[in-house]
Short mmCIF file of C-alpha atoms and ligand atoms in Angstrom, two decimals:
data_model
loop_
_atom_site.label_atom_id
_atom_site.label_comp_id
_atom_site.label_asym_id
_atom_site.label_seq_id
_atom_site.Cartn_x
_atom_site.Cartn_y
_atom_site.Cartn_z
CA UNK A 14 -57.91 12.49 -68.41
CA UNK A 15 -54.79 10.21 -67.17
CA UNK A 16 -55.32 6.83 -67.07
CA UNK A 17 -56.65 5.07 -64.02
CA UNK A 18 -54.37 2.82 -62.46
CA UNK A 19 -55.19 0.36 -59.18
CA UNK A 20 -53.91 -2.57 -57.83
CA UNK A 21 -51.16 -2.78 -54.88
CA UNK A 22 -49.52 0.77 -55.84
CA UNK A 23 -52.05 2.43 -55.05
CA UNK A 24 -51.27 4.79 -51.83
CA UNK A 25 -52.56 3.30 -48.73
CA UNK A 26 -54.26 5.51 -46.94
CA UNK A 27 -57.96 7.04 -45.50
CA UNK A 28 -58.35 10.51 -47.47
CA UNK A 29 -61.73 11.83 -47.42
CA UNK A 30 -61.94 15.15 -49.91
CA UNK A 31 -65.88 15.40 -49.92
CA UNK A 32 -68.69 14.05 -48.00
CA UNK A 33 -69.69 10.62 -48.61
CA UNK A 34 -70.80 9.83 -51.06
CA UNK A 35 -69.53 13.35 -53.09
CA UNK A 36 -70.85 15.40 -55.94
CA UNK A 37 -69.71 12.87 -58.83
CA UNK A 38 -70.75 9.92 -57.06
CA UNK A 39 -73.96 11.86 -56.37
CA UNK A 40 -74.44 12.77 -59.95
CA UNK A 41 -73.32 9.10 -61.13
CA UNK A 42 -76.47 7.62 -58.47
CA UNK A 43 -78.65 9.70 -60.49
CA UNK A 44 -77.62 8.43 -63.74
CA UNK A 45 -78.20 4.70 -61.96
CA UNK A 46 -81.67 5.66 -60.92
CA UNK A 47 -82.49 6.40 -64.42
CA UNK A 48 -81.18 3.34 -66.17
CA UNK A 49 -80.76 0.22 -63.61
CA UNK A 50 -83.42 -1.77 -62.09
CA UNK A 51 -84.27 -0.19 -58.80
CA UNK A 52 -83.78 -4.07 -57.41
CA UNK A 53 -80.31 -4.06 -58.23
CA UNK A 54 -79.31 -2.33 -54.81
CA UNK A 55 -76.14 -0.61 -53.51
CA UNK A 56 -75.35 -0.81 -50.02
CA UNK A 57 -72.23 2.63 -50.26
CA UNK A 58 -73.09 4.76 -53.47
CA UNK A 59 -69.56 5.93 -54.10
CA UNK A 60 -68.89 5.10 -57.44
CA UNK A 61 -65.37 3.49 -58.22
CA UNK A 62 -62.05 4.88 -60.58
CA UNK A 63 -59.47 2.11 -58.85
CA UNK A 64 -58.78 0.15 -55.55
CA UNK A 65 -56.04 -2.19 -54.70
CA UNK A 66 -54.13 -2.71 -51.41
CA UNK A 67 -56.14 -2.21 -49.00
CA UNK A 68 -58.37 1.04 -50.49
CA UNK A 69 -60.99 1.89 -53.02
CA UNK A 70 -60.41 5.20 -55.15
CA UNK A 71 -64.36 6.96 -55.93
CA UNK A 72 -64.74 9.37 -58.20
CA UNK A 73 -64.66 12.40 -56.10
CA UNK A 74 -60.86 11.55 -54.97
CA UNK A 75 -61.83 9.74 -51.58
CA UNK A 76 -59.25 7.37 -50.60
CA UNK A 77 -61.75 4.28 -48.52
CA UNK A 78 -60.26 1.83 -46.60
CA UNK A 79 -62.01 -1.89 -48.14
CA UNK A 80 -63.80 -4.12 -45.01
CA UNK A 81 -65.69 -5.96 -47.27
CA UNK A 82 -63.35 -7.20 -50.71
CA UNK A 83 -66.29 -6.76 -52.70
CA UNK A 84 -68.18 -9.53 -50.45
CA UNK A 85 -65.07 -11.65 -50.26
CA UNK A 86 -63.63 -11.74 -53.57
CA UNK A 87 -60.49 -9.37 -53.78
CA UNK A 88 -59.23 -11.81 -51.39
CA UNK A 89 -55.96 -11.19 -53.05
CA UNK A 90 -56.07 -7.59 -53.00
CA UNK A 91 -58.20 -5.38 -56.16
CA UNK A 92 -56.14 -5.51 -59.45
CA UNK A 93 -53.45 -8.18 -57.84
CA UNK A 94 -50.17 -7.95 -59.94
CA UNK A 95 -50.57 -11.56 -60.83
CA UNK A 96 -54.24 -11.43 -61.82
CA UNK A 97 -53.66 -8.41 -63.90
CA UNK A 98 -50.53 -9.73 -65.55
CA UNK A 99 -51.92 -13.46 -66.62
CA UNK A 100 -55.12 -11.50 -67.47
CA UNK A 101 -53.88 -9.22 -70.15
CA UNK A 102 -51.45 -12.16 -71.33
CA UNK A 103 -54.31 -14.12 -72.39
CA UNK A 104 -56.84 -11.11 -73.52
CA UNK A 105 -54.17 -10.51 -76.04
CA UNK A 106 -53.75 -14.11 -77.21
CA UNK A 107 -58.21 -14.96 -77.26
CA UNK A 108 -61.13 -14.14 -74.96
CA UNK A 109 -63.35 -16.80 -75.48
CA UNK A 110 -63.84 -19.87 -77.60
CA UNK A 111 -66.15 -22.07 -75.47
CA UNK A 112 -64.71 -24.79 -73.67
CA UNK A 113 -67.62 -27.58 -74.60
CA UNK A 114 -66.34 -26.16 -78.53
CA UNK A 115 -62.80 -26.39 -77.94
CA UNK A 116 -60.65 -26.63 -75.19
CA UNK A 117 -58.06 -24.28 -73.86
CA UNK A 118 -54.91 -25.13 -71.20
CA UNK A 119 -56.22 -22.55 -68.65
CA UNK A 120 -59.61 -24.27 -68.00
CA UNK A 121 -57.42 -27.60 -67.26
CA UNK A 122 -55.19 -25.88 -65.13
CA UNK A 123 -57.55 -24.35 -62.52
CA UNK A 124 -59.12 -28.00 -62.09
CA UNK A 125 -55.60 -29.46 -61.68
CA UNK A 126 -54.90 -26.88 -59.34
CA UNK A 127 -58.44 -26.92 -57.50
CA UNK A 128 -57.60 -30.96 -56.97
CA UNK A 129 -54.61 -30.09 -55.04
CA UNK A 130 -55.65 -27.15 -52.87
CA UNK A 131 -59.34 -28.55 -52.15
CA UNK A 132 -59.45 -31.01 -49.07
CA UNK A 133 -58.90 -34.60 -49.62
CA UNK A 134 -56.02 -36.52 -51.37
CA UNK A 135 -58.05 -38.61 -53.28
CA UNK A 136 -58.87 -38.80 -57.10
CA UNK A 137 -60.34 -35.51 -57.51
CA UNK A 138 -62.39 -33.80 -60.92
CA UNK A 139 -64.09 -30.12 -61.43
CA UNK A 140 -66.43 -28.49 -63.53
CA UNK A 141 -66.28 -24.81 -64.33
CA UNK A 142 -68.75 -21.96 -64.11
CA UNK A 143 -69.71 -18.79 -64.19
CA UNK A 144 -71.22 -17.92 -60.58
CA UNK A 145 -71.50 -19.32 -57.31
CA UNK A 146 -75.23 -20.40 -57.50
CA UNK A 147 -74.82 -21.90 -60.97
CA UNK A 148 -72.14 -24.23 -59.04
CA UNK A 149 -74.31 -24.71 -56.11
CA UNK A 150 -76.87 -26.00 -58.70
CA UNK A 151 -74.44 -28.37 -60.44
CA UNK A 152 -72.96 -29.78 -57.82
CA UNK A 153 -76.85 -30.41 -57.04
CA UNK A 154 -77.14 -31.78 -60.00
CA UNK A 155 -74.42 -34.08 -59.81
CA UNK A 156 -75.42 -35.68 -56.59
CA UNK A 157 -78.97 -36.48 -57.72
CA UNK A 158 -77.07 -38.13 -61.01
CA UNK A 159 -74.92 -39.71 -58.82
CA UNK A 160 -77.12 -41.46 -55.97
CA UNK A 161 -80.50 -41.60 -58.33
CA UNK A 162 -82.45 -39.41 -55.30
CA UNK A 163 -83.71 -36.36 -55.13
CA UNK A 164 -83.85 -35.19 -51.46
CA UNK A 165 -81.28 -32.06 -50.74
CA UNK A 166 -81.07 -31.11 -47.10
CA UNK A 167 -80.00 -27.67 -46.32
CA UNK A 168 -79.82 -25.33 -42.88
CA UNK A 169 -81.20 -22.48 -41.27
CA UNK A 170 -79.60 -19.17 -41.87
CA UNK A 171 -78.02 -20.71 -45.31
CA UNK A 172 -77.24 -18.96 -48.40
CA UNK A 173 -76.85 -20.53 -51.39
CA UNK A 174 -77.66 -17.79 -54.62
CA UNK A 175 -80.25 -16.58 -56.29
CA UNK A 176 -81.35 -18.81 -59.02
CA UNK A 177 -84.70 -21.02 -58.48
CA UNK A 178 -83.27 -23.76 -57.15
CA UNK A 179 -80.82 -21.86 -55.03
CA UNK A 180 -83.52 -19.72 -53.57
CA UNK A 181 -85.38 -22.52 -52.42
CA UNK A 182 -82.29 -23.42 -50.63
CA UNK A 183 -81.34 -20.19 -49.33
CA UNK A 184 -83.29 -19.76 -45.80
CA UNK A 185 -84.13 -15.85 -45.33
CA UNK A 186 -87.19 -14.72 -47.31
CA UNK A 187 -86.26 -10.99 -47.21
CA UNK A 188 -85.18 -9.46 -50.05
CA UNK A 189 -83.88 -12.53 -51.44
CA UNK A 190 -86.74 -14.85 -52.01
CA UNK A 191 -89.69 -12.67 -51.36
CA UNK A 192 -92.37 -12.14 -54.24
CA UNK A 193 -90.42 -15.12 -56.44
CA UNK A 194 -91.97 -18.40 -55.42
CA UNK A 195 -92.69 -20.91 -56.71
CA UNK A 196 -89.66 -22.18 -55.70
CA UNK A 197 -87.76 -25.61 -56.55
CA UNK A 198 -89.00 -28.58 -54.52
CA UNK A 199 -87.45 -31.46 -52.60
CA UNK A 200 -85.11 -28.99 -50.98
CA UNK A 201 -85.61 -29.61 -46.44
CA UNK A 202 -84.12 -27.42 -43.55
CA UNK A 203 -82.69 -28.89 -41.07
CA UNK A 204 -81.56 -26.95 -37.30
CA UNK A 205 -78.08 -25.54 -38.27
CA UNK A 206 -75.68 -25.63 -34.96
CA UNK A 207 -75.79 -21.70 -33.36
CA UNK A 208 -73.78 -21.73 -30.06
CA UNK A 209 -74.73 -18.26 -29.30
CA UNK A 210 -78.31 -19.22 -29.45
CA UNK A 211 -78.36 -22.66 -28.90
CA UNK A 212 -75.74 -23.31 -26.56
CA UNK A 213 -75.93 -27.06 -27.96
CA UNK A 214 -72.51 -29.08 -28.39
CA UNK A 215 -71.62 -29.80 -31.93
CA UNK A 216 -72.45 -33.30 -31.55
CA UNK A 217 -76.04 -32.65 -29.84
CA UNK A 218 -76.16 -30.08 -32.56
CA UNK A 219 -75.56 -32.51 -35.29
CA UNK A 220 -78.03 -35.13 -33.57
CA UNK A 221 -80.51 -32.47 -33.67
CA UNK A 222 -80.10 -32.32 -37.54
CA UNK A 223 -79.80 -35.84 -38.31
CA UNK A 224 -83.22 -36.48 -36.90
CA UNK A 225 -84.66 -33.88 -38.92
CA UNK A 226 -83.15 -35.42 -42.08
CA UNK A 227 -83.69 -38.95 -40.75
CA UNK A 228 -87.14 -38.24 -39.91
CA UNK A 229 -88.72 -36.12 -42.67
CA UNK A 230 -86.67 -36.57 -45.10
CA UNK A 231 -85.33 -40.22 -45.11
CA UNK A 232 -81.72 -41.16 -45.66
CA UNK A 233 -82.89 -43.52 -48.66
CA UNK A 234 -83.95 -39.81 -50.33
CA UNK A 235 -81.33 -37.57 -49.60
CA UNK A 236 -79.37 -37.18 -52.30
CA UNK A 237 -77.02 -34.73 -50.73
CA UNK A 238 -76.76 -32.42 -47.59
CA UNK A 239 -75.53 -28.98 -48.73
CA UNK A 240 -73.81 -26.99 -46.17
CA UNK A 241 -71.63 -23.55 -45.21
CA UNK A 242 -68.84 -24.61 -43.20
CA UNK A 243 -68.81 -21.58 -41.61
CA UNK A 244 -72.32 -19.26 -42.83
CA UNK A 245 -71.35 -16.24 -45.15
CA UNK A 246 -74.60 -14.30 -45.66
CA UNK A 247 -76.31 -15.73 -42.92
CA UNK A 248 -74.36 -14.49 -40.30
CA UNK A 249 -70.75 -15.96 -39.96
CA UNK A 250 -71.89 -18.53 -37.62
CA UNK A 251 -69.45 -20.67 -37.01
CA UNK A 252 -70.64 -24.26 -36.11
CA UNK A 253 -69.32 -25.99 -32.43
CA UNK A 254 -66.47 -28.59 -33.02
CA UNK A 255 -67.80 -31.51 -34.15
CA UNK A 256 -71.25 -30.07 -36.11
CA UNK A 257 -69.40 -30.61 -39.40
CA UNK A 258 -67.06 -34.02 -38.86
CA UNK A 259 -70.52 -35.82 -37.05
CA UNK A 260 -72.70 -34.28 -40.05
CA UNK A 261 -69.79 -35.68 -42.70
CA UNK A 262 -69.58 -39.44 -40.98
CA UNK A 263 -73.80 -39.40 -41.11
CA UNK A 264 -73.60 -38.68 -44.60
CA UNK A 265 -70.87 -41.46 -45.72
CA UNK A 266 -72.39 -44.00 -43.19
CA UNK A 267 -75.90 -43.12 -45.63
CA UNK A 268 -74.33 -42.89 -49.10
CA UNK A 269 -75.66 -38.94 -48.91
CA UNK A 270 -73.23 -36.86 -50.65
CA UNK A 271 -71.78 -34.17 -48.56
CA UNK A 272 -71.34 -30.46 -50.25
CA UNK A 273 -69.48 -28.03 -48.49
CA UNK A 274 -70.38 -24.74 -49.94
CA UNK A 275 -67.11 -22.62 -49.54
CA UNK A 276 -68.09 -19.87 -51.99
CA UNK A 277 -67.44 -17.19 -49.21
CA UNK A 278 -65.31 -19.48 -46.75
CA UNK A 279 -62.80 -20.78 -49.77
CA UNK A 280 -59.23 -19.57 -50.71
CA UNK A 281 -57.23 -18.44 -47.56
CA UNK A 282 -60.13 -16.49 -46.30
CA UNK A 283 -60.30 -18.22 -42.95
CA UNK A 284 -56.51 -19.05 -42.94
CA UNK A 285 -56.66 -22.42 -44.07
CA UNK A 286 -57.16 -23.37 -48.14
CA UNK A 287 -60.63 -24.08 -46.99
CA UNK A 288 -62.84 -23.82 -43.94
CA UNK A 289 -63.67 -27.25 -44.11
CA UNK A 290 -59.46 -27.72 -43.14
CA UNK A 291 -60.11 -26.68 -39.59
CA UNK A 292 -61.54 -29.50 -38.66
CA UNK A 293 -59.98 -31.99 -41.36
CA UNK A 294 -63.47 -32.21 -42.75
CA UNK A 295 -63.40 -33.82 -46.39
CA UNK A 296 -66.40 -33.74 -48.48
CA UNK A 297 -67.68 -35.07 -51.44
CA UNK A 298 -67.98 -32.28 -53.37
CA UNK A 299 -67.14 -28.22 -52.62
CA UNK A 300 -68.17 -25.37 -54.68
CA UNK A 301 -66.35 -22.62 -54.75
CA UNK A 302 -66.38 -18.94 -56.81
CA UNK A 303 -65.66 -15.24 -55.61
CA UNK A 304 -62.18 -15.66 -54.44
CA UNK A 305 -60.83 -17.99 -56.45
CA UNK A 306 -60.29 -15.60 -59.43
CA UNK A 307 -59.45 -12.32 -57.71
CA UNK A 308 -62.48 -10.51 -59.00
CA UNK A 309 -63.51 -12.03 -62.46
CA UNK A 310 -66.47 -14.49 -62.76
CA UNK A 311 -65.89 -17.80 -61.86
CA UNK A 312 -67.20 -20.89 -59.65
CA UNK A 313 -66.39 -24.61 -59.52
CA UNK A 314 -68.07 -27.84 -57.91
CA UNK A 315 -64.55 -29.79 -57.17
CA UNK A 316 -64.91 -33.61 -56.33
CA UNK A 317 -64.35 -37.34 -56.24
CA UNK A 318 -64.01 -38.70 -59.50
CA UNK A 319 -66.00 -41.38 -59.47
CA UNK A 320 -68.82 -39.06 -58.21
CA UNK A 321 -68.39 -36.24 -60.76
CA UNK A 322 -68.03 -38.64 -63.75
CA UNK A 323 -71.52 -39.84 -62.56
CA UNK A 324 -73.19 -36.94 -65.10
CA UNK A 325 -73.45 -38.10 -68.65
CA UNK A 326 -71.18 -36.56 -71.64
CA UNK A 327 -73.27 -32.91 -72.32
CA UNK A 328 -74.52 -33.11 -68.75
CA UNK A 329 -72.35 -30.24 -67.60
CA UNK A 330 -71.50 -27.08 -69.12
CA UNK A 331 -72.54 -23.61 -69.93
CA UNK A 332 -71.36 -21.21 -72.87
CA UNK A 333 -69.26 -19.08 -71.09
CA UNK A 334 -68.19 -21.67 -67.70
CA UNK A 335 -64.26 -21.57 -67.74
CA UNK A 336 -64.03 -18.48 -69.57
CA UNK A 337 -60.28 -18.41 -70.76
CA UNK A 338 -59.76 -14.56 -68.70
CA UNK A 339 -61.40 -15.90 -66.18
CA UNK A 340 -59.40 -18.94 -65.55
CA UNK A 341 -55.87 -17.21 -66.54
CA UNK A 342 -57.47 -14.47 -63.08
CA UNK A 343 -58.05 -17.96 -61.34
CA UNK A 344 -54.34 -19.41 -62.05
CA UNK A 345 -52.47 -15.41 -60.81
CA UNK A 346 -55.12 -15.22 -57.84
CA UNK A 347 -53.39 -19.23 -57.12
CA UNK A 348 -49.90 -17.61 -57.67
CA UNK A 349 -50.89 -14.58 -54.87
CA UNK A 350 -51.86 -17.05 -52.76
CA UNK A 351 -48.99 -19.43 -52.91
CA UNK A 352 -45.92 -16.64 -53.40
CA UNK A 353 -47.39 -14.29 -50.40
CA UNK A 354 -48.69 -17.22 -48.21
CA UNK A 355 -52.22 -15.50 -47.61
CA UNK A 356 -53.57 -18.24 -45.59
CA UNK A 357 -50.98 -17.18 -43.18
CA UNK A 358 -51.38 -13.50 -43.82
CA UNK A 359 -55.54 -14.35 -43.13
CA UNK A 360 -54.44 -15.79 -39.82
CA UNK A 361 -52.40 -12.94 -38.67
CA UNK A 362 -54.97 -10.56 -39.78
CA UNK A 363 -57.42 -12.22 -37.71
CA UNK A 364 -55.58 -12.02 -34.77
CA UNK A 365 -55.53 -8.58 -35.29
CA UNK A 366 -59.41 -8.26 -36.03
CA UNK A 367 -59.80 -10.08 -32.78
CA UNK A 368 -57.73 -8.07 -30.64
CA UNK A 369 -59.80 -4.99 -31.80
CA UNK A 370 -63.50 -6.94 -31.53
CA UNK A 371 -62.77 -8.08 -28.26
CA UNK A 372 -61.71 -4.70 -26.62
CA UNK A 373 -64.76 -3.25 -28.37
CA UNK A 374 -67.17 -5.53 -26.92
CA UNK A 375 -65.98 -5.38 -23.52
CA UNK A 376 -67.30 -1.67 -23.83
CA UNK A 377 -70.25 -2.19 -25.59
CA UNK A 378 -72.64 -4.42 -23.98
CA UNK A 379 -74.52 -4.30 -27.24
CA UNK A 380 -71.94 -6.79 -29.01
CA UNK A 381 -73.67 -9.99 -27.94
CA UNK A 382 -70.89 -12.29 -30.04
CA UNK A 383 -67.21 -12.11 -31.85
CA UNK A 384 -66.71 -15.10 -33.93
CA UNK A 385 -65.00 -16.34 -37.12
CA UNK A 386 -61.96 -17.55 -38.47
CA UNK A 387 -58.79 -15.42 -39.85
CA UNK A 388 -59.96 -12.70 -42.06
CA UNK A 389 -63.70 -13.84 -41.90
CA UNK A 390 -64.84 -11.99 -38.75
CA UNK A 391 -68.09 -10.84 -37.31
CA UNK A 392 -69.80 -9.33 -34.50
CA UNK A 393 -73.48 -9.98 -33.36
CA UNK A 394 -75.49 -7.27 -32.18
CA UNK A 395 -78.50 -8.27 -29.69
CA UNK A 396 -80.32 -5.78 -27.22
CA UNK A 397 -77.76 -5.75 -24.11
CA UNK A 398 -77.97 -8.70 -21.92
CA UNK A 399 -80.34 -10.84 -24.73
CA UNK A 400 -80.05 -12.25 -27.86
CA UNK A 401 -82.75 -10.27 -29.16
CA UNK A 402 -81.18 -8.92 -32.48
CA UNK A 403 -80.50 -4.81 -32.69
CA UNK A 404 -80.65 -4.65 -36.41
CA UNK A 405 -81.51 -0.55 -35.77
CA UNK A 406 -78.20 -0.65 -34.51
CA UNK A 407 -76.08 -2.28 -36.71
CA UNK A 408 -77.31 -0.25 -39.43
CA UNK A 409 -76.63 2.88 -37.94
CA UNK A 410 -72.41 1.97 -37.13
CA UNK A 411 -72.69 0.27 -40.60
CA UNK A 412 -74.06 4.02 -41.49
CA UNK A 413 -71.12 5.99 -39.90
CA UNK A 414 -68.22 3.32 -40.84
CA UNK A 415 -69.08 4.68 -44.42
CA UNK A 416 -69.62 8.16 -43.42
CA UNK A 417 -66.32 7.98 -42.26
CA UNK A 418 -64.11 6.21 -44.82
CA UNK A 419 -64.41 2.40 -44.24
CA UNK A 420 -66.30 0.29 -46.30
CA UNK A 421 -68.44 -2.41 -44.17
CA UNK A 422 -70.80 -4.83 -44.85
CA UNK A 423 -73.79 -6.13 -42.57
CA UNK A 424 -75.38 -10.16 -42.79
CA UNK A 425 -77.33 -12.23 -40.61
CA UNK A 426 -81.23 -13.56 -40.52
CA UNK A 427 -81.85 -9.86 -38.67
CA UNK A 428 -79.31 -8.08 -40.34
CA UNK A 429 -77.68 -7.34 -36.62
CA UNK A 430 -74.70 -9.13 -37.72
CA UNK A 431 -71.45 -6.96 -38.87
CA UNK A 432 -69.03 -8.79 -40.84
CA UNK A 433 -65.40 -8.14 -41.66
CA UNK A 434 -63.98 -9.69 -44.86
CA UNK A 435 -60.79 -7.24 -45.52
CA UNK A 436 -58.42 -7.53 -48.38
CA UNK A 437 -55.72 -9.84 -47.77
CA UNK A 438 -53.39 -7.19 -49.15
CA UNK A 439 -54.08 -4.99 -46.40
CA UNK A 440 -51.25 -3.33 -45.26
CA UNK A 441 -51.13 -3.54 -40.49
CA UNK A 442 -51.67 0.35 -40.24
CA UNK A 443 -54.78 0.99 -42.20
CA UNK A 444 -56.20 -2.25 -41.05
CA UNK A 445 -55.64 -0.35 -37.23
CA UNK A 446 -57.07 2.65 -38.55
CA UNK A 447 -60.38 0.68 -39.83
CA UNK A 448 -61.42 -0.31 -36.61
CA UNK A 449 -60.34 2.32 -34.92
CA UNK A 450 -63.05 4.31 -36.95
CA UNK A 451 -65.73 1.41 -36.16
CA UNK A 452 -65.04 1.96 -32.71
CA UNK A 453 -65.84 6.00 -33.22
CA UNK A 454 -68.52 4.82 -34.67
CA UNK A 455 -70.13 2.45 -31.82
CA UNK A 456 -69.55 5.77 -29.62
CA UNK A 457 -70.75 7.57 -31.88
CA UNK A 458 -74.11 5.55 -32.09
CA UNK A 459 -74.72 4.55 -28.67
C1 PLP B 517 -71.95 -19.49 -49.39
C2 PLP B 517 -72.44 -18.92 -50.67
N1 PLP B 517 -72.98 -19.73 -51.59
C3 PLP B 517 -73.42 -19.27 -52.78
C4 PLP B 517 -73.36 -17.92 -53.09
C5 PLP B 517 -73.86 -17.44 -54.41
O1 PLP B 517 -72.79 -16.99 -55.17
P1 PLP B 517 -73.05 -16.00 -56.43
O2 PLP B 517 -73.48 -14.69 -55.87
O3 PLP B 517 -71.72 -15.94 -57.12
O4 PLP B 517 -74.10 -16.67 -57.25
C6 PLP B 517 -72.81 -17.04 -52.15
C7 PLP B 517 -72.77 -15.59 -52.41
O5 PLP B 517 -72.70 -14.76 -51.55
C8 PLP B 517 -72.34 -17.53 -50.91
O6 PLP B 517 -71.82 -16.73 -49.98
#
């Protein structure tokens, strides 16, 4: 067999050669069936050779056009030259020594780098790890060092991970928190702001909050407030202006340390560095992971100084955090961003996306919302006229999008909520082509 080669040579185009998914695919499922844990799910069962560009290669042949960058992490594009290059470099030189044991240049480099690309000009320091909820937890962590409390305030719709703590902070039950209670305690919801079902201002949203916090919580116990600048899993809501500054001044005017979460928002997706940019939102600390390292395992909680040296020596760490690969994929996804400008490539791309989402909804009464930022777009489907969620429906476009070629992914509380998180490497044309098959596919579901 030749060897299998991805990344941004790969030819750019929609070529379907079997059914989807096709016989080896098929015949790779079964082999899943019998050897993963059923709860490790797949959402599009092709199984994958290479992908780069703006494709994914499955075994059968089929050429796929990527919607979802593996949930927002091939920001730069699958196999980036500059991920792949710094990547072999330093697999040849060592893989692995732990950082707590002894140090490497790479792990220093992605925090330098994360102080200057992260919001904020002040003093800035960042731990390393290995996934987004293990940096969610730390930067936890880290607060409750740091203010001696032990109150975290989170929102509806949130997403946060998968660990214990994390779950208790992530909102929807089903299927991510369901049958694994107990969960962590001292974790409170407040009202997030939802302009398509609240219709609130960001300031009477944020007043909303507050008093929640205020009143069951108590500012003397919060510790932090953790928040999505703009919600990933929970349905790319994007707050009104002035949710997030108003939240922010709360929290400094309390001594409350502010987290934005940007572990789906971060790294050009939305067109700026960070979400949190839009609005010239600083926090006190961010965590960040899938994009940041153009597809290899990595997260960071990035911060003030002063805050992040609050943790004792030994209070931070993890055997594999920082992992030298992982941080040389960190420092080429950082060159991809820089050389090719993505920010400005996610802008452009969203005003594609938009142009596409907004003639689609003006013929399908369905598509109750368009919102997002750059290459972070999403439509919400609601029973015409309502905002009574069509999950049914969402499902069954999601359905034919694959059927047809595209990869797309679904979110939201009722799952109604279709997302768009292409890579950044996609090339005008087959970005075109990708909605022009998720129109089909609203005609062909209606
Ligand atoms: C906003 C946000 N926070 C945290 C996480 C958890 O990251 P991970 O899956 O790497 O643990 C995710 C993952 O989707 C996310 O979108």
């Amino acid at each position: 067999m030749s060897a299998i080669t991805g990344g941004p040579g790969l030819p750019q185009q929609r070529r379907l050669v079997t059914d989807i998914p096709g016989p080896a695919s098929a015949a790779a499922l079964e082999r899943k069936r019998t050897h993963v844990a059923d709860g490790v799910g797949t959402v599009l069962p092709i199984f994958v050779t290479a992908a780069g560009g703006g494709v994914i290669i499955d075994a059968d042949g089929n050429s796929l056009i990527d919607l979802g960058s593996g949930i927002a992490v091939t920001s730069v594009g699958n196999a980036a030259a500059a991920v792949t290059r710094r990547v072999h470099e330093q697999v040849d030189a060592f893989t692995h020594t732990c950082f707590m044991v002894t140090p490497y240049d790479g792990y220093v480099d992605v925090c330098a780098a994360l102080a200057e690309v992260t919001p904020g000009d002040h003093a800035k320091k960042s731990a390393l790890f290995n996934s987004g909820a293990e940096a969610v937890e730390n930067a936890v962590k880290i607060s409750r060092a740091a203010t001696g409390r032990d109150a975290v305030g989170v929102f509806d719709h949130a997403y946060h991970g998968r660990t214990n703590l994390t779950m208790a902070m992530t909102a929807k039950n089903m299927p991510y928190k369901h049958g694994f209670g107990p969960f962590a305690g001292e974790v409170y919801r407040a009202p997030l702001s939802y302009p398509l079902r609240d219709g609130l201002s960001g300031e009477a949203a944020a007043a909303r909050a507050i008093d929640v916090l205020d009143k069951q919580v108590g500012v003397d116990n919060l510790a932090c407030v953790v928040i999505e600048p703009i919600l990933g899993e929970g349905g790319f809501v994007v707050p009104a202006e002035g949710f997030l500054p108003a939240l922010a001044e709360w929290c400094t005017a309390n001594g409350i340390v502010y987290i934005a979460d940007e572990i789906q928002s971060g790294f050009c997706r939305t067109g700026d560095w960070f979400a949190c940019d839009h609005e010239g939102v600083v926090p006190d600390l961010v965590t960040t992971a899938k994009g940041m390292a153009g597809g290899l395992p990595l997260a960071a909680v990035t911060g003030r100084a002063e805050l992040m040296d609050s943790v004792h020596v030994g209070g931070l760490g993890g055997t594999y955090g920082g992992n030298p690969v992982a941080c040389a994929a960190a420092l080429g996804a950082l060159e991809e961003m820089r050389t090719h400008d993505l920010a400005g490539r996610a802008r452009t791309i969203g005003e594609r996306m938009s142009g596409h989402l907004d003639k689609l909804r003006a013929g399908h009464p369905v598509i109750a919302d368009v919102r997002g930022r750059g290459a972070m777009m999403a439509i919400e489907l609601c029973k015409p006229g309502t905002t009574e969620p069509d999950a049914a429906r969402a499902a069954a476009v999601n359905a034919a999008c694959h059927r047809a070629g595209v990869v797309t992914l679904t979110c939201g509380t009722w799952g109604n909520v279709f997302r768009f998180l292409p890579p950044l490497s996609i090339p005008d044309d087959l970005l075109d082509e990708a909605f022009g098959v998720v129109a089909e596919a609203f005609m062909a579901t209606a």
